[in-house]
Amino acid sequence: MKRTKTLLMYASWVVLFIILSEFLINVGLNSSYRPIERRDTVSQVNVYQAEATLVNGRVRGLITNSETDNISNKYLEFDFYSKRDVYLGKKIININELQPGETQNFEILFKLEDVAYYTVSVLDERPEGEEIEILPEGWTTAEIMLATAITLLIFW
């Protein structure tokens, strides 16, 4: 009985350590983001979060199709610049078939260094050229478990 209690106590300490470290990691990573500026006049794009660290960033928002300016089946081009107006890269989003008044969520995760501001433009056709690589969206639970198991097997 005493051995079981000791084992449960150690297991609970491990679980508490995992929860605490996950919390501290998330707080630390999110505190390193700083807001980036937007410099354009596209009224159909409402960005509610635009942040960047020294090496990566994220832009989240809503696209609203208005009745006066139909942006259905078009493209949004996000151009990223440094504080010295150096062009760093672009990301293009396809706007789905939106009825007037409908909205579409978007999220851009990018890996660019020292982004200070960005611009948004609406395009009729997808332009040719180099586009920045998007960061991996996120792993599923099964992928994380498999990667953890493989890593443990390698180091065991």
PDB file of C-alpha atoms in Angstrom:
ATOM      1  CA  MET A   1       0.000   0.000   0.000  1.00  0.00           C
ATOM      2  CA  LYS A   2       2.824   2.370   0.899  1.00  0.00           C
ATOM      3  CA  ARG A   3       4.579   1.650  -2.398  1.00  0.00           C
ATOM      4  CA  THR A   4       1.389   2.458  -4.357  1.00  0.00           C
ATOM      5  CA  LYS A   5       1.006   5.778  -2.535  1.00  0.00           C
ATOM      6  CA  THR A   6       4.614   6.648  -3.297  1.00  0.00           C
ATOM      7  CA  LEU A   7       4.156   5.752  -6.955  1.00  0.00           C
ATOM      8  CA  LEU A   8       0.981   7.846  -7.192  1.00  0.00           C
ATOM      9  CA  MET A   9       2.745  10.749  -5.485  1.00  0.00           C
ATOM     10  CA  TYR A  10       5.605  10.609  -8.003  1.00  0.00           C
ATOM     11  CA  ALA A  11       3.166  10.330 -10.904  1.00  0.00           C
ATOM     12  CA  SER A  12       1.215  13.336  -9.649  1.00  0.00           C
ATOM     13  CA  TRP A  13       4.468  15.350  -9.347  1.00  0.00           C
ATOM     14  CA  VAL A  14       5.354  14.478 -12.930  1.00  0.00           C
ATOM     15  CA  VAL A  15       1.903  15.521 -14.163  1.00  0.00           C
ATOM     16  CA  LEU A  16       2.077  18.795 -12.215  1.00  0.00           C
ATOM     17  CA  PHE A  17       5.553  19.479 -13.606  1.00  0.00           C
ATOM     18  CA  ILE A  18       4.315  18.869 -17.163  1.00  0.00           C
ATOM     19  CA  ILE A  19       1.339  21.196 -16.683  1.00  0.00           C
ATOM     20  CA  LEU A  20       3.477  23.922 -15.101  1.00  0.00           C
ATOM     21  CA  SER A  21       6.186  23.720 -17.751  1.00  0.00           C
ATOM     22  CA  GLU A  22       3.606  23.817 -20.571  1.00  0.00           C
ATOM     23  CA  PHE A  23       2.043  26.906 -19.027  1.00  0.00           C
ATOM     24  CA  LEU A  24       5.391  28.649 -18.582  1.00  0.00           C
ATOM     25  CA  ILE A  25       6.502  27.797 -22.120  1.00  0.00           C
ATOM     26  CA  ASN A  26       3.281  29.187 -23.625  1.00  0.00           C
ATOM     27  CA  VAL A  27       3.474  32.354 -21.537  1.00  0.00           C
ATOM     28  CA  GLY A  28       7.140  32.829 -22.446  1.00  0.00           C
ATOM     29  CA  LEU A  29       6.585  32.333 -26.159  1.00  0.00           C
ATOM     30  CA  ASN A  30       3.518  34.548 -26.330  1.00  0.00           C
ATOM     31  CA  SER A  31       5.228  37.334 -24.385  1.00  0.00           C
ATOM     32  CA  SER A  32       7.990  37.545 -27.001  1.00  0.00           C
ATOM     33  CA  TYR A  33       5.513  38.636 -29.711  1.00  0.00           C
ATOM     34  CA  ARG A  34       5.198  42.362 -30.453  1.00  0.00           C
ATOM     35  CA  PRO A  35       2.526  44.018 -32.614  1.00  0.00           C
ATOM     36  CA  ILE A  36       3.317  44.808 -36.233  1.00  0.00           C
ATOM     37  CA  GLU A  37       1.827  47.726 -38.132  1.00  0.00           C
ATOM     38  CA  ARG A  38      -0.554  47.604 -41.084  1.00  0.00           C
ATOM     39  CA  ARG A  39      -0.113  50.082 -43.954  1.00  0.00           C
ATOM     40  CA  ASP A  40      -2.935  49.813 -46.481  1.00  0.00           C
ATOM     41  CA  THR A  41      -6.537  50.846 -47.087  1.00  0.00           C
ATOM     42  CA  VAL A  42      -8.306  47.545 -47.842  1.00  0.00           C
ATOM     43  CA  SER A  43     -11.546  47.854 -45.890  1.00  0.00           C
ATOM     44  CA  GLN A  44     -12.791  44.282 -46.423  1.00  0.00           C
ATOM     45  CA  VAL A  45      -9.919  42.788 -44.414  1.00  0.00           C
ATOM     46  CA  ASN A  46     -10.232  43.141 -40.633  1.00  0.00           C
ATOM     47  CA  VAL A  47      -7.039  42.026 -38.874  1.00  0.00           C
ATOM     48  CA  TYR A  48      -7.501  41.470 -35.152  1.00  0.00           C
ATOM     49  CA  GLN A  49      -4.058  40.008 -34.423  1.00  0.00           C
ATOM     50  CA  ALA A  50      -0.780  40.871 -36.170  1.00  0.00           C
ATOM     51  CA  GLU A  51       2.320  40.032 -34.182  1.00  0.00           C
ATOM     52  CA  ALA A  52       5.905  39.053 -34.821  1.00  0.00           C
ATOM     53  CA  THR A  53       9.005  37.961 -32.938  1.00  0.00           C
ATOM     54  CA  LEU A  54      12.532  38.308 -34.214  1.00  0.00           C
ATOM     55  CA  VAL A  55      12.172  35.172 -36.356  1.00  0.00           C
ATOM     56  CA  ASN A  56       8.487  34.440 -36.991  1.00  0.00           C
ATOM     57  CA  GLY A  57       5.001  35.880 -36.769  1.00  0.00           C
ATOM     58  CA  ARG A  58       1.270  35.503 -37.207  1.00  0.00           C
ATOM     59  CA  VAL A  59      -1.581  37.459 -38.739  1.00  0.00           C
ATOM     60  CA  ARG A  60      -5.200  36.546 -37.996  1.00  0.00           C
ATOM     61  CA  GLY A  61      -8.373  38.216 -39.132  1.00  0.00           C
ATOM     62  CA  LEU A  62     -11.636  38.208 -41.058  1.00  0.00           C
ATOM     63  CA  ILE A  63     -12.410  38.841 -44.706  1.00  0.00           C
ATOM     64  CA  THR A  64     -15.843  40.386 -45.279  1.00  0.00           C
ATOM     65  CA  ASN A  65     -17.356  40.494 -48.761  1.00  0.00           C
ATOM     66  CA  SER A  66     -19.229  43.758 -49.173  1.00  0.00           C
ATOM     67  CA  GLU A  67     -21.985  44.368 -51.703  1.00  0.00           C
ATOM     68  CA  THR A  68     -20.200  47.339 -53.290  1.00  0.00           C
ATOM     69  CA  ASP A  69     -16.752  45.762 -53.733  1.00  0.00           C
ATOM     70  CA  ASN A  70     -17.146  42.065 -54.492  1.00  0.00           C
ATOM     71  CA  ILE A  71     -13.945  40.207 -53.572  1.00  0.00           C
ATOM     72  CA  SER A  72     -15.258  36.687 -54.125  1.00  0.00           C
ATOM     73  CA  ASN A  73     -12.865  34.362 -56.021  1.00  0.00           C
ATOM     74  CA  LYS A  74      -9.953  36.777 -55.687  1.00  0.00           C
ATOM     75  CA  TYR A  75      -6.653  36.667 -53.834  1.00  0.00           C
ATOM     76  CA  LEU A  76      -5.245  38.589 -50.896  1.00  0.00           C
ATOM     77  CA  GLU A  77      -1.538  39.327 -50.992  1.00  0.00           C
ATOM     78  CA  PHE A  78       0.236  40.090 -47.725  1.00  0.00           C
ATOM     79  CA  ASP A  79       3.631  41.761 -48.244  1.00  0.00           C
ATOM     80  CA  PHE A  80       5.964  41.934 -45.252  1.00  0.00           C
ATOM     81  CA  TYR A  81       8.604  44.631 -44.710  1.00  0.00           C
ATOM     82  CA  SER A  82      11.307  45.442 -42.155  1.00  0.00           C
ATOM     83  CA  LYS A  83      11.550  48.729 -40.265  1.00  0.00           C
ATOM     84  CA  ARG A  84      13.943  50.014 -42.947  1.00  0.00           C
ATOM     85  CA  ASP A  85      11.371  49.314 -45.697  1.00  0.00           C
ATOM     86  CA  VAL A  86      13.154  46.198 -46.944  1.00  0.00           C
ATOM     87  CA  TYR A  87      10.806  43.751 -48.666  1.00  0.00           C
ATOM     88  CA  LEU A  88      10.992  40.407 -46.816  1.00  0.00           C
ATOM     89  CA  GLY A  89       8.388  38.237 -48.538  1.00  0.00           C
ATOM     90  CA  LYS A  90       4.744  37.701 -49.347  1.00  0.00           C
ATOM     91  CA  LYS A  91       1.929  35.292 -48.571  1.00  0.00           C
ATOM     92  CA  ILE A  92      -1.126  34.854 -50.773  1.00  0.00           C
ATOM     93  CA  ILE A  93      -4.554  33.746 -49.548  1.00  0.00           C
ATOM     94  CA  ASN A  94      -7.303  32.470 -51.821  1.00  0.00           C
ATOM     95  CA  ILE A  95     -10.697  33.994 -51.035  1.00  0.00           C
ATOM     96  CA  ASN A  96     -13.415  31.386 -51.308  1.00  0.00           C
ATOM     97  CA  GLU A  97     -16.745  32.018 -52.967  1.00  0.00           C
ATOM     98  CA  LEU A  98     -18.210  34.507 -50.522  1.00  0.00           C
ATOM     99  CA  GLN A  99     -21.711  35.820 -50.844  1.00  0.00           C
ATOM    100  CA  PRO A 100     -22.182  39.535 -50.122  1.00  0.00           C
ATOM    101  CA  GLY A 101     -22.138  40.041 -46.361  1.00  0.00           C
ATOM    102  CA  GLU A 102     -20.404  36.715 -45.581  1.00  0.00           C
ATOM    103  CA  THR A 103     -17.102  36.485 -43.753  1.00  0.00           C
ATOM    104  CA  GLN A 104     -14.132  34.127 -43.944  1.00  0.00           C
ATOM    105  CA  ASN A 105     -11.480  33.609 -41.267  1.00  0.00           C
ATOM    106  CA  PHE A 106      -7.814  33.538 -42.164  1.00  0.00           C
ATOM    107  CA  GLU A 107      -4.576  32.858 -40.358  1.00  0.00           C
ATOM    108  CA  ILE A 108      -1.049  33.353 -41.638  1.00  0.00           C
ATOM    109  CA  LEU A 109       1.916  31.898 -39.786  1.00  0.00           C
ATOM    110  CA  PHE A 110       5.215  33.005 -41.282  1.00  0.00           C
ATOM    111  CA  LYS A 111       8.924  32.654 -40.678  1.00  0.00           C
ATOM    112  CA  LEU A 112      10.561  35.965 -41.534  1.00  0.00           C
ATOM    113  CA  GLU A 113      13.123  37.915 -39.548  1.00  0.00           C
ATOM    114  CA  ASP A 114      12.495  41.373 -38.127  1.00  0.00           C
ATOM    115  CA  VAL A 115       9.066  42.173 -39.620  1.00  0.00           C
ATOM    116  CA  ALA A 116       7.900  45.689 -38.736  1.00  0.00           C
ATOM    117  CA  TYR A 117       4.843  46.182 -40.956  1.00  0.00           C
ATOM    118  CA  TYR A 118       2.781  44.597 -43.696  1.00  0.00           C
ATOM    119  CA  THR A 119       0.473  45.629 -46.520  1.00  0.00           C
ATOM    120  CA  VAL A 120      -2.603  43.903 -47.909  1.00  0.00           C
ATOM    121  CA  SER A 121      -3.733  44.082 -51.528  1.00  0.00           C
ATOM    122  CA  VAL A 122      -6.605  42.435 -53.422  1.00  0.00           C
ATOM    123  CA  LEU A 123      -5.618  40.685 -56.664  1.00  0.00           C
ATOM    124  CA  ASP A 124      -7.733  39.242 -59.477  1.00  0.00           C
ATOM    125  CA  GLU A 125      -5.202  36.543 -60.430  1.00  0.00           C
ATOM    126  CA  ARG A 126      -2.621  34.649 -58.460  1.00  0.00           C
ATOM    127  CA  PRO A 127       0.754  36.238 -59.223  1.00  0.00           C
ATOM    128  CA  GLU A 128       3.785  34.194 -60.163  1.00  0.00           C
ATOM    129  CA  GLY A 129       6.838  34.361 -57.984  1.00  0.00           C
ATOM    130  CA  GLU A 130       8.333  33.288 -54.745  1.00  0.00           C
ATOM    131  CA  GLU A 131       6.039  32.972 -51.762  1.00  0.00           C
ATOM    132  CA  ILE A 132       7.182  32.492 -48.183  1.00  0.00           C
ATOM    133  CA  GLU A 133       6.807  29.090 -46.649  1.00  0.00           C
ATOM    134  CA  ILE A 134       4.075  28.782 -44.126  1.00  0.00           C
ATOM    135  CA  LEU A 135       4.917  27.201 -40.808  1.00  0.00           C
ATOM    136  CA  PRO A 136       3.373  23.807 -40.071  1.00  0.00           C
ATOM    137  CA  GLU A 137      -0.211  24.368 -39.032  1.00  0.00           C
ATOM    138  CA  GLY A 138      -0.157  22.074 -36.052  1.00  0.00           C
ATOM    139  CA  TRP A 139       0.209  18.435 -35.336  1.00  0.00           C
ATOM    140  CA  THR A 140      -2.615  16.162 -34.429  1.00  0.00           C
ATOM    141  CA  THR A 141      -2.482  14.240 -31.175  1.00  0.00           C
ATOM    142  CA  ALA A 142      -1.649  11.023 -32.997  1.00  0.00           C
ATOM    143  CA  GLU A 143       1.294  12.630 -34.802  1.00  0.00           C
ATOM    144  CA  ILE A 144       2.641  14.028 -31.530  1.00  0.00           C
ATOM    145  CA  MET A 145       2.346  10.640 -29.822  1.00  0.00           C
ATOM    146  CA  LEU A 146       4.081   8.898 -32.723  1.00  0.00           C
ATOM    147  CA  ALA A 147       6.916  11.441 -32.813  1.00  0.00           C
ATOM    148  CA  THR A 148       7.359  11.138 -29.039  1.00  0.00           C
ATOM    149  CA  ALA A 149       7.455   7.340 -29.226  1.00  0.00           C
ATOM    150  CA  ILE A 150      10.018   7.384 -32.042  1.00  0.00           C
ATOM    151  CA  THR A 151      12.160   9.902 -30.159  1.00  0.00           C
ATOM    152  CA  LEU A 152      12.052   7.786 -27.003  1.00  0.00           C
ATOM    153  CA  LEU A 153      13.005   4.686 -28.992  1.00  0.00           C
ATOM    154  CA  ILE A 154      15.963   6.502 -30.559  1.00  0.00           C
ATOM    155  CA  PHE A 155      17.332   7.745 -27.238  1.00  0.00           C
ATOM    156  CA  TRP A 156      16.606   4.579 -25.288  1.00  0.00           C
TER     157      TRP A 156
END
